[in-house]
C-alpha positions as a Python dict, from the first residue, in 0.01 Angstrom:
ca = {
    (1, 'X'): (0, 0, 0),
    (2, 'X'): (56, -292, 181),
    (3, 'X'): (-14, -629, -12),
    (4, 'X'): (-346, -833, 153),
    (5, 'X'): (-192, -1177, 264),
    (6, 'X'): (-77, -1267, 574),
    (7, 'X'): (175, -1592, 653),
    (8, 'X'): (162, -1823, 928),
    (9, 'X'): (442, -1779, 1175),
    (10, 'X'): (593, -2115, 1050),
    (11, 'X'): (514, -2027, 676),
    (12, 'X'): (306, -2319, 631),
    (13, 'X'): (-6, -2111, 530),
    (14, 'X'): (-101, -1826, 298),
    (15, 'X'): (-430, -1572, 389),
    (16, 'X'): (-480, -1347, 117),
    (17, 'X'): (-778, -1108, 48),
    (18, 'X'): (-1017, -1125, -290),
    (19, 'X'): (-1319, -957, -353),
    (20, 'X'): (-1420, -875, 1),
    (21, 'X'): (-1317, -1278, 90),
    (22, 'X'): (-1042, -1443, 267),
    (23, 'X'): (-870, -1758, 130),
    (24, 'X'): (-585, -1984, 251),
    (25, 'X'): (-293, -2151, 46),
    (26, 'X'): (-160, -2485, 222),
    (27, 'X'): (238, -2413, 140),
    (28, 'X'): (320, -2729, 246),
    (29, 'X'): (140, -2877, -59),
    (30, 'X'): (107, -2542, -294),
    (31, 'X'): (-18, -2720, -622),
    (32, 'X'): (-211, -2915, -452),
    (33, 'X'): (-365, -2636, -277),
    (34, 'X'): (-391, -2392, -570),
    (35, 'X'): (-564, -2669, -797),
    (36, 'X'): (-848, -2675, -502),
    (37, 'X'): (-1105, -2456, -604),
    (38, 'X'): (-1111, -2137, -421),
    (39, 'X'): (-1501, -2186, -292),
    (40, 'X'): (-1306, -2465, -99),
    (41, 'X'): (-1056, -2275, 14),
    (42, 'X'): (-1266, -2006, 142),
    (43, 'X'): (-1247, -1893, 532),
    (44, 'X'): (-1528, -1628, 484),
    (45, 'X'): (-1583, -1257, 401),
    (46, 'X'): (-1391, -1001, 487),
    (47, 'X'): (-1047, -849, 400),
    (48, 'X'): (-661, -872, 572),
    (49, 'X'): (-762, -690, 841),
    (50, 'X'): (-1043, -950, 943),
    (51, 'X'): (-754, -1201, 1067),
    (52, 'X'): (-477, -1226, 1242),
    (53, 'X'): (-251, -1557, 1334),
    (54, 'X'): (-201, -1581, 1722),
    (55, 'X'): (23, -1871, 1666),
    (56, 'X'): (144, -2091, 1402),
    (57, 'X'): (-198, -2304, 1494),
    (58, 'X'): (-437, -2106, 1527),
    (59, 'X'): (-616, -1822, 1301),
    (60, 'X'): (-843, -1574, 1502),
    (61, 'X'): (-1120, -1424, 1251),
    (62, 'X'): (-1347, -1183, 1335),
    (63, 'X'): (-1700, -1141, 1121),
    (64, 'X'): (-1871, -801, 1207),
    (65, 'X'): (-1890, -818, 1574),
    (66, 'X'): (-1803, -1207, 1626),
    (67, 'X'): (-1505, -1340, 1686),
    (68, 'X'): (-1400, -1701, 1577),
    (69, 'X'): (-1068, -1918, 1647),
    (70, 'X'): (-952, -2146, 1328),
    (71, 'X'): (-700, -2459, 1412),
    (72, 'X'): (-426, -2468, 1123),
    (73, 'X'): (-536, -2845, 1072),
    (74, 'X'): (-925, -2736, 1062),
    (75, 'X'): (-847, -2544, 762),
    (76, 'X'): (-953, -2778, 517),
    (77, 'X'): (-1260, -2906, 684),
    (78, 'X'): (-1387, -2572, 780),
    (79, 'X'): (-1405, -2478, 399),
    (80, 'X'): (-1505, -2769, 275),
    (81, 'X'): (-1779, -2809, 517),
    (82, 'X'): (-1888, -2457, 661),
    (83, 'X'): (-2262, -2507, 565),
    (84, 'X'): (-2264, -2742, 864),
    (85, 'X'): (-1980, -2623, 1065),
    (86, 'X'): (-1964, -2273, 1047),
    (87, 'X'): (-1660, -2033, 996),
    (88, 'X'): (-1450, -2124, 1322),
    (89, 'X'): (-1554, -2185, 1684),
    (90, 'X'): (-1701, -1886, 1822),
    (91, 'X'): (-1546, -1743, 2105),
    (92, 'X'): (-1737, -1404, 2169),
    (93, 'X'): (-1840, -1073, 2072),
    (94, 'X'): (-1719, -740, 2006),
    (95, 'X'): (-1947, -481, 2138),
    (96, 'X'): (-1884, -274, 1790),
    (97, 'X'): (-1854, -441, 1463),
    (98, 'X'): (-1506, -400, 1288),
    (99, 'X'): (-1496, -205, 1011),
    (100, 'X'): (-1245, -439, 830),
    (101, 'X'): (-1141, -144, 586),
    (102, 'X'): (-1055, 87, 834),
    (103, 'X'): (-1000, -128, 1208),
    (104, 'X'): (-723, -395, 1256),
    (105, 'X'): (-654, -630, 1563),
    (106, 'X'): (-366, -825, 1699),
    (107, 'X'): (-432, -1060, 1936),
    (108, 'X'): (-171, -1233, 2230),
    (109, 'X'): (-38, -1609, 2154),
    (110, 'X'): (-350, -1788, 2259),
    (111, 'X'): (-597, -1592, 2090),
    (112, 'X'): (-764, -1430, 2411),
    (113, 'X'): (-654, -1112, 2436),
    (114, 'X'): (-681, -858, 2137),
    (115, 'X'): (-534, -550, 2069),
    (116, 'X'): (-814, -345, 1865),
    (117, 'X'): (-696, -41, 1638),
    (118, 'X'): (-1047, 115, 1568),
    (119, 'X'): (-954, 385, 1270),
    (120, 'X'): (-627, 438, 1391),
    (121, 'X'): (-791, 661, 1661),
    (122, 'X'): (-885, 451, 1953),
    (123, 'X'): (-679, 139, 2091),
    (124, 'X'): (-883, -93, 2342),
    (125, 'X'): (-734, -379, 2544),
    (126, 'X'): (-991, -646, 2525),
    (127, 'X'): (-1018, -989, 2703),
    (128, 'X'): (-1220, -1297, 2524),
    (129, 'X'): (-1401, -1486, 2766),
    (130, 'X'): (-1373, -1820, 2473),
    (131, 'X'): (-1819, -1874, 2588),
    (132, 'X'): (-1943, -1858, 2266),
    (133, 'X'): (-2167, -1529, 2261),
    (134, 'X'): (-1987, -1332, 2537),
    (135, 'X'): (-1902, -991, 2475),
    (136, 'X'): (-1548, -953, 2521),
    (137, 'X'): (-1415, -728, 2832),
    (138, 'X'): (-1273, -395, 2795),
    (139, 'X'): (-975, -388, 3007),
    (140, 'X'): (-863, -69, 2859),
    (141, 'X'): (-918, 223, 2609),
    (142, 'X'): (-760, 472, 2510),
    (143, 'X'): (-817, 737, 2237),
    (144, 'X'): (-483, 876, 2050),
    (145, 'X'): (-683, 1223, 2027),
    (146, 'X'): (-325, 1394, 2121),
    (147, 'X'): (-123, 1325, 1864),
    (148, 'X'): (-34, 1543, 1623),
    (149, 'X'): (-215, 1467, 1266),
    (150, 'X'): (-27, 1295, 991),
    (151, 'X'): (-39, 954, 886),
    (152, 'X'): (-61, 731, 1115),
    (153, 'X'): (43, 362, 1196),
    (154, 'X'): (51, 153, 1450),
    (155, 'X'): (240, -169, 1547),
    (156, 'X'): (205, -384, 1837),
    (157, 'X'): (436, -640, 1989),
    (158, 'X'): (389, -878, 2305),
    (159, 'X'): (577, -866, 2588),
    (160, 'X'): (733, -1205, 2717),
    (161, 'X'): (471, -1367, 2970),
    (162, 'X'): (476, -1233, 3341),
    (163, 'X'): (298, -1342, 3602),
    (164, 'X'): (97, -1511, 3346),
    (165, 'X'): (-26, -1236, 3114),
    (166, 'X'): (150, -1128, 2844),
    (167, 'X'): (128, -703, 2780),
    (168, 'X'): (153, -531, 2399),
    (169, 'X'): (372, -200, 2377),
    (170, 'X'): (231, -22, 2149),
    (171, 'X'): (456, 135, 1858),
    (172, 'X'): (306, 439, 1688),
    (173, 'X'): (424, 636, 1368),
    (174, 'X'): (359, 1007, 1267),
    (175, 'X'): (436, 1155, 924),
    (176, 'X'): (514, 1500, 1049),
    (177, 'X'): (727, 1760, 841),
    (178, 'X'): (806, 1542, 592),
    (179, 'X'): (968, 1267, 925),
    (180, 'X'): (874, 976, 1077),
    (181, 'X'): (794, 1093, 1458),
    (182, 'X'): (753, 766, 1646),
    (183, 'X'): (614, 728, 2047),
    (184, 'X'): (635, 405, 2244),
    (185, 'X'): (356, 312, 2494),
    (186, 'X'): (367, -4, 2716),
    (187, 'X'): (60, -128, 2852),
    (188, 'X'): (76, -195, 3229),
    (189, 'X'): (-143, -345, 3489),
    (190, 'X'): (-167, -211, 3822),
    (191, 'X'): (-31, -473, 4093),
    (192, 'X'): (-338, -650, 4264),
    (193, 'X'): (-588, -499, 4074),
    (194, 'X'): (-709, -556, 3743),
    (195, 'X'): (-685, -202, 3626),
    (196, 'X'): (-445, -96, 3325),
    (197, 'X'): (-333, 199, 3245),
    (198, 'X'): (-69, 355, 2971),
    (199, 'X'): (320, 415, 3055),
    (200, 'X'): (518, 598, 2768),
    (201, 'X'): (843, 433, 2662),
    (202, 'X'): (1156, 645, 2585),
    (203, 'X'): (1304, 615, 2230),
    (204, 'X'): (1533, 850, 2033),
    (205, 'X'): (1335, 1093, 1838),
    (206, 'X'): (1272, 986, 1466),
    (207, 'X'): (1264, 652, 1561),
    (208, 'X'): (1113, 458, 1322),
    (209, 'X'): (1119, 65, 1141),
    (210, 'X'): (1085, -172, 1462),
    (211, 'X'): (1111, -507, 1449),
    (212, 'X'): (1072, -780, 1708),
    (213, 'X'): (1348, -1077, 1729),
    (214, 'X'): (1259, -1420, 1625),
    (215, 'X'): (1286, -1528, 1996),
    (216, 'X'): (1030, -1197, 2097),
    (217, 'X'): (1282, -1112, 2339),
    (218, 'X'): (1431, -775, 2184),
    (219, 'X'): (1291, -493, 1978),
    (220, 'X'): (1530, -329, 1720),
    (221, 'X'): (1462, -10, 1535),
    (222, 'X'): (1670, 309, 1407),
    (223, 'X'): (1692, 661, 1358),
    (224, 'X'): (1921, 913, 1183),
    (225, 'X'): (2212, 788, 1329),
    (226, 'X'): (2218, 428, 1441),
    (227, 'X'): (2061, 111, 1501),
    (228, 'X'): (1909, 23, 1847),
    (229, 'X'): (1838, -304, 2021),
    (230, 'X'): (1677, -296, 2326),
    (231, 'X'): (1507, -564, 2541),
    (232, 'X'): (1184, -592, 2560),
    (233, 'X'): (1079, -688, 2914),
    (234, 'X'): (1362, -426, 3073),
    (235, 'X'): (1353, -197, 2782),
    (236, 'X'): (1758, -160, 2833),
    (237, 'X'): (1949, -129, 2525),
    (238, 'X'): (2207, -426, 2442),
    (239, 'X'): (2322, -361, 2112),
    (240, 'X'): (2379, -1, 1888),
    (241, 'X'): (2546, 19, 1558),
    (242, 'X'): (2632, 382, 1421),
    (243, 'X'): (2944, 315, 1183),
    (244, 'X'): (2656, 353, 862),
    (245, 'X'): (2356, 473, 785),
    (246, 'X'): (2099, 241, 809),
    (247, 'X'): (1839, 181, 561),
    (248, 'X'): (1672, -133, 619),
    (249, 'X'): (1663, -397, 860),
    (250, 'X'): (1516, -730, 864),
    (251, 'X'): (1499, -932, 1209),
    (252, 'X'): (1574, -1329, 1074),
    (253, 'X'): (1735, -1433, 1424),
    (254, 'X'): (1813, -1308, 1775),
    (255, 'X'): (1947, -967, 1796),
    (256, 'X'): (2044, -1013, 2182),
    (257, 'X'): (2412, -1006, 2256),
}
């Protein structure tokens, strides 16, 4: 099972799940933080899967239906003072409550547009309209009721910005005959129109273990017989090593050529 904490993209603070709460640790100043009393370090109920970091800045939280955005640097006074101040600044609605043990979200760099996973069934493409009680837009839905069963998981990375929107491919993972079956979607949006639909992206079968480069410019990943780099906006492979087996890979700085 995965372990309930979540990092900053900088590393400069710790999320971590306890007793149906989430609490932050200020790395910068760990003692410091630790020796705070947790009832002052407290961000509100929920577990991992009730936030998500759009940016080293800035926490998005969502509580039942609403959703919140925290400031890194408001972490402190939120806690200390959310009697008064409340959990975050409220910047709309979902139009069903997450279930935080079985629903997760991922939402683009500036914490407007969210990627919801509802029970690893349904993905919707959602757009926060940042008016307080707004329900967020669906821009698109789409239930994974095709798949084959197994377990299944889902990752999402963000395309680089075009045309002023940035668009998640969607990564998902099958555990079928004893395998990791893995398909590729990218979400697309019709040209002068603001409909999106689904485009399936080819990968090698068994494709499995993706990870996104440090610069979010290239997505690496392998199967039984190499490893494969590809880049992300033309989806054109730059980079394949086959000479081993590949176990594990771990994407610390730009895999582009």
């Amino acid at each position: 099972a995965a372990i309930p904490v979540k990092w900053s993209p900088n590393s400069n603070f710790l999320i971590y799940e306890k007793n149906n709460s989430l609490y932050f640790i200020d790395l910068r100043e760990p003692e410091k933080s630790i020796d705070l009393a947790e009832n002052y370090r407290k961000i509100g109920i929920g577990t991992i899967n009730s936030v998500h970091w759009a940016n080293e800045d800035l926490l998005v939280y969502i509580n039942h239906d609403m959703i919140y955005k925290i400031a890194s640097n408001e972490l402190y006074t939120r806690s200390l003072y959310a009697d008064m101040v409340g959990n975050g600044t409220i910047t709309g609605r979902l139009t069903t409550p997450l279930d935080n043990e079985k629903d997760s979200f991922v939402t683009n760099k500036d914490g407007n547009k969210i990627v919801l996973i509802q029970n690893n069934k349904t993905i919707q493409y959602l757009e926060i309209s940042n008016t307080n009680f707004s329900f967020a837009k669906t821009l698109f839905s789409y239930p994974f009721i095709n798949l084959p069963n197994g377990t299944i998981s889902f990752n999402v990375f963000w395309t680089p910005e075009n045309k002023g929107e940035q668009l998640p491919l969607v990564w998902i993972e099958v555990l079928k005959t004893g395998k990791t079956e893995s398909y590729l979607y990218k979400l697309k949006k019709l040209d002068s129109t603001t409909s999106y639909y689904f485009e399936s992206v080819s990968i090698p079968p068994y494709s499995s273990s993706p990870k996104l480069s440090p610069d979010k410019k290239s997505l690496s990943f392998f199967d039984d017989t190499a490893l494969h780099v590809y880049d992300i906006y033309s989806w054109k492979q730059t980079a394949y090593f086959s000479k081993e087996s590949v176990v594990k890979l771990s994407a610390s700085s730009s895999l582009t050529n």
